[in-house]
mmCIF file of C-alpha atoms in Angstrom:
data_model
loop_
_atom_site.group_PDB
_atom_site.id
_atom_site.type_symbol
_atom_site.label_atom_id
_atom_site.label_comp_id
_atom_site.label_asym_id
_atom_site.label_seq_id
_atom_site.Cartn_x
_atom_site.Cartn_y
_atom_site.Cartn_z
ATOM 1 C CA MET P 1 -5.885 -53.349 -61.580
ATOM 2 C CA LYS P 2 -7.682 -51.473 -58.606
ATOM 3 C CA ASP P 3 -6.564 -49.100 -56.049
ATOM 4 C CA GLY P 4 -7.441 -51.167 -53.224
ATOM 5 C CA GLU P 5 -5.674 -54.182 -54.501
ATOM 6 C CA THR P 6 -2.443 -52.299 -55.687
ATOM 7 C CA HIS P 7 0.502 -50.907 -53.806
ATOM 8 C CA ILE P 8 2.418 -47.828 -54.778
ATOM 9 C CA LYS P 9 5.510 -49.694 -55.038
ATOM 10 C CA GLU P 10 3.954 -51.906 -57.837
ATOM 11 C CA ILE P 11 2.875 -48.837 -59.693
ATOM 12 C CA LYS P 12 6.176 -46.959 -59.392
ATOM 13 C CA GLU P 13 7.927 -50.244 -60.806
ATOM 14 C CA LEU P 14 5.536 -50.330 -63.690
ATOM 15 C CA VAL P 15 6.466 -46.724 -64.552
ATOM 16 C CA LYS P 16 10.150 -47.370 -63.936
ATOM 17 C CA ASN P 17 10.082 -50.609 -66.210
ATOM 18 C CA PHE P 18 8.439 -48.579 -68.891
ATOM 19 C CA ARG P 19 10.859 -45.814 -68.713
ATOM 20 C CA ASP P 20 13.881 -47.993 -68.726
ATOM 21 C CA ALA P 21 12.786 -50.340 -71.262
ATOM 22 C CA ARG P 22 12.973 -47.264 -73.672
ATOM 23 C CA ASP P 23 16.212 -45.762 -72.227
ATOM 24 C CA TRP P 24 14.336 -42.639 -71.191
ATOM 25 C CA LYS P 25 15.947 -42.126 -67.923
ATOM 26 C CA LYS P 26 18.522 -39.838 -69.448
ATOM 27 C CA PHE P 27 15.543 -37.515 -70.283
ATOM 28 C CA HIS P 28 14.120 -37.688 -66.904
ATOM 29 C CA SER P 29 15.951 -34.855 -64.911
ATOM 30 C CA PRO P 30 13.902 -33.300 -62.059
ATOM 31 C CA LYS P 31 13.607 -30.069 -63.936
ATOM 32 C CA ASP P 32 12.207 -31.892 -66.953
ATOM 33 C CA LEU P 33 9.872 -34.005 -64.915
ATOM 34 C CA ALA P 34 8.517 -31.003 -63.066
ATOM 35 C CA ILE P 35 7.935 -29.195 -66.663
ATOM 36 C CA ALA P 36 6.199 -32.298 -67.927
ATOM 37 C CA ILE P 37 4.004 -32.410 -64.856
ATOM 38 C CA ASN P 38 3.004 -28.766 -65.517
ATOM 39 C CA ILE P 39 2.242 -29.343 -69.141
ATOM 40 C CA GLU P 40 0.185 -32.371 -68.290
ATOM 41 C CA ALA P 41 -1.811 -30.258 -65.780
ATOM 42 C CA ALA P 42 -2.340 -27.505 -68.204
ATOM 43 C CA GLU P 43 -3.778 -30.387 -70.651
ATOM 44 C CA LEU P 44 -6.107 -31.493 -67.887
ATOM 45 C CA LEU P 45 -7.341 -27.809 -67.350
ATOM 46 C CA GLU P 46 -8.147 -27.382 -70.891
ATOM 47 C CA HIS P 47 -11.140 -30.025 -70.210
ATOM 48 C CA PHE P 48 -12.568 -27.664 -67.520
ATOM 49 C CA LEU P 49 -11.926 -24.231 -69.077
ATOM 50 C CA TRP P 50 -14.970 -22.124 -69.317
ATOM 51 C CA ARG P 51 -17.198 -24.689 -67.829
ATOM 52 C CA ASN P 52 -19.026 -24.070 -64.484
ATOM 53 C CA HIS P 53 -19.808 -27.049 -62.208
ATOM 54 C CA PRO P 54 -22.844 -28.352 -63.646
ATOM 55 C CA GLU P 55 -21.316 -28.033 -67.283
ATOM 56 C CA VAL P 56 -18.397 -30.208 -65.858
ATOM 57 C CA GLN P 57 -20.642 -32.749 -64.594
ATOM 58 C CA GLU P 58 -22.389 -33.124 -67.936
ATOM 59 C CA TYR P 59 -19.193 -32.910 -69.846
ATOM 60 C CA LEU P 60 -17.824 -35.994 -67.682
ATOM 61 C CA LYS P 61 -20.868 -37.979 -68.618
ATOM 62 C CA LYS P 62 -19.738 -38.428 -71.944
ATOM 63 C CA SER P 63 -17.300 -41.441 -72.096
ATOM 64 C CA LYS P 64 -14.901 -39.957 -74.592
ATOM 65 C CA ASN P 65 -14.468 -36.804 -72.373
ATOM 66 C CA LYS P 66 -14.090 -38.827 -69.267
ATOM 67 C CA LYS P 67 -11.505 -41.010 -70.887
ATOM 68 C CA GLU P 68 -9.567 -38.136 -71.914
ATOM 69 C CA VAL P 69 -9.485 -36.464 -68.504
ATOM 70 C CA GLU P 70 -8.342 -39.931 -67.108
ATOM 71 C CA GLU P 71 -5.503 -40.103 -69.558
ATOM 72 C CA GLU P 72 -4.317 -36.714 -68.525
ATOM 73 C CA LEU P 73 -4.518 -37.659 -64.955
ATOM 74 C CA ALA P 74 -2.665 -40.598 -65.515
ATOM 75 C CA ASP P 75 0.111 -38.717 -67.370
ATOM 76 C CA ILE P 76 0.513 -36.360 -64.395
ATOM 77 C CA LEU P 77 0.612 -39.282 -61.957
ATOM 78 C CA ILE P 78 3.388 -41.116 -64.197
ATOM 79 C CA TYR P 79 5.386 -38.019 -64.141
ATOM 80 C CA CYS P 80 4.907 -37.561 -60.296
ATOM 81 C CA LEU P 81 6.018 -41.018 -59.679
ATOM 82 C CA SER P 82 8.884 -40.713 -61.949
ATOM 83 C CA LEU P 83 10.040 -37.528 -60.232
ATOM 84 C CA SER P 84 9.670 -39.325 -56.913
ATOM 85 C CA ASP P 85 11.979 -42.030 -58.076
ATOM 86 C CA VAL P 86 14.646 -39.768 -59.665
ATOM 87 C CA ILE P 87 14.893 -37.430 -56.449
ATOM 88 C CA GLY P 88 14.692 -40.592 -54.309
ATOM 89 C CA VAL P 89 11.554 -39.965 -52.113
ATOM 90 C CA GLU P 90 8.851 -42.236 -50.827
ATOM 91 C CA VAL P 91 5.599 -41.149 -51.998
ATOM 92 C CA ALA P 92 3.552 -42.548 -49.185
ATOM 93 C CA ALA P 93 5.874 -40.867 -46.594
ATOM 94 C CA ILE P 94 5.611 -37.285 -48.209
ATOM 95 C CA VAL P 95 1.928 -37.645 -48.777
ATOM 96 C CA LYS P 96 1.390 -38.593 -45.144
ATOM 97 C CA GLU P 97 3.763 -35.783 -43.775
ATOM 98 C CA LYS P 98 1.962 -33.238 -46.140
ATOM 99 C CA LEU P 99 -1.592 -34.261 -44.884
ATOM 100 C CA LYS P 100 -0.285 -34.082 -41.254
ATOM 101 C CA LYS P 101 0.961 -30.531 -41.934
ATOM 102 C CA ASN P 102 -2.096 -29.660 -43.650
ATOM 103 C CA ALA P 103 -4.526 -30.989 -40.581
ATOM 104 C CA GLU P 104 -2.493 -28.499 -38.488
ATOM 105 C CA LYS P 105 -2.869 -25.722 -41.107
ATOM 106 C CA TYR P 106 -6.632 -26.306 -41.526
ATOM 107 C CA PRO P 107 -8.021 -27.790 -38.390
ATOM 108 C CA VAL P 108 -11.582 -29.396 -38.860
ATOM 109 C CA GLU P 109 -13.134 -27.564 -36.035
ATOM 110 C CA LEU P 110 -12.217 -23.952 -37.762
ATOM 111 C CA VAL P 111 -12.749 -24.884 -41.329
ATOM 112 C CA LYS P 112 -15.365 -27.448 -41.831
ATOM 113 C CA GLY P 113 -18.363 -25.769 -43.865
ATOM 114 C CA ASP P 114 -16.136 -22.970 -44.983
ATOM 115 C CA THR P 115 -16.946 -22.068 -48.610
ATOM 116 C CA HIS P 116 -13.373 -20.619 -49.080
ATOM 117 C CA PRO P 117 -10.922 -22.513 -46.991
ATOM 118 C CA GLU P 118 -7.783 -20.401 -45.962
ATOM 119 C CA PRO P 119 -5.132 -21.046 -43.211
ATOM 120 C CA LYS P 120 -6.692 -20.398 -39.989
ATOM 121 C CA GLN P 121 -4.742 -18.891 -36.956
ATOM 122 C CA THR P 122 -4.818 -21.241 -34.051
ATOM 123 C CA THR P 123 -4.116 -19.073 -30.957
#
């Protein structure tokens, strides 16, 4: 399964079917899913704690480490897709809208090449 060959709808359906087959929807409140996302994000961060950029690059060259990072990322994405299902939002729509908002907040001509991007005042 590759990104360019798969639709978000298909992935959301896989996640939903997995959840429903186990009767786990009763555990998937927005609050609990948000907490789960945060916990998994913390587990992802553990792989990078105390490592500078070159050390991270070296760390990820080991297939075991990269696989563990991939699994944490997958957990985060699964919980995000589950949350989108539970609260009834379209992932593609909210991502597109947020990117539009960020484009206004961070105009290319004002931030490109910055080392520490912060919102720019457009006057």
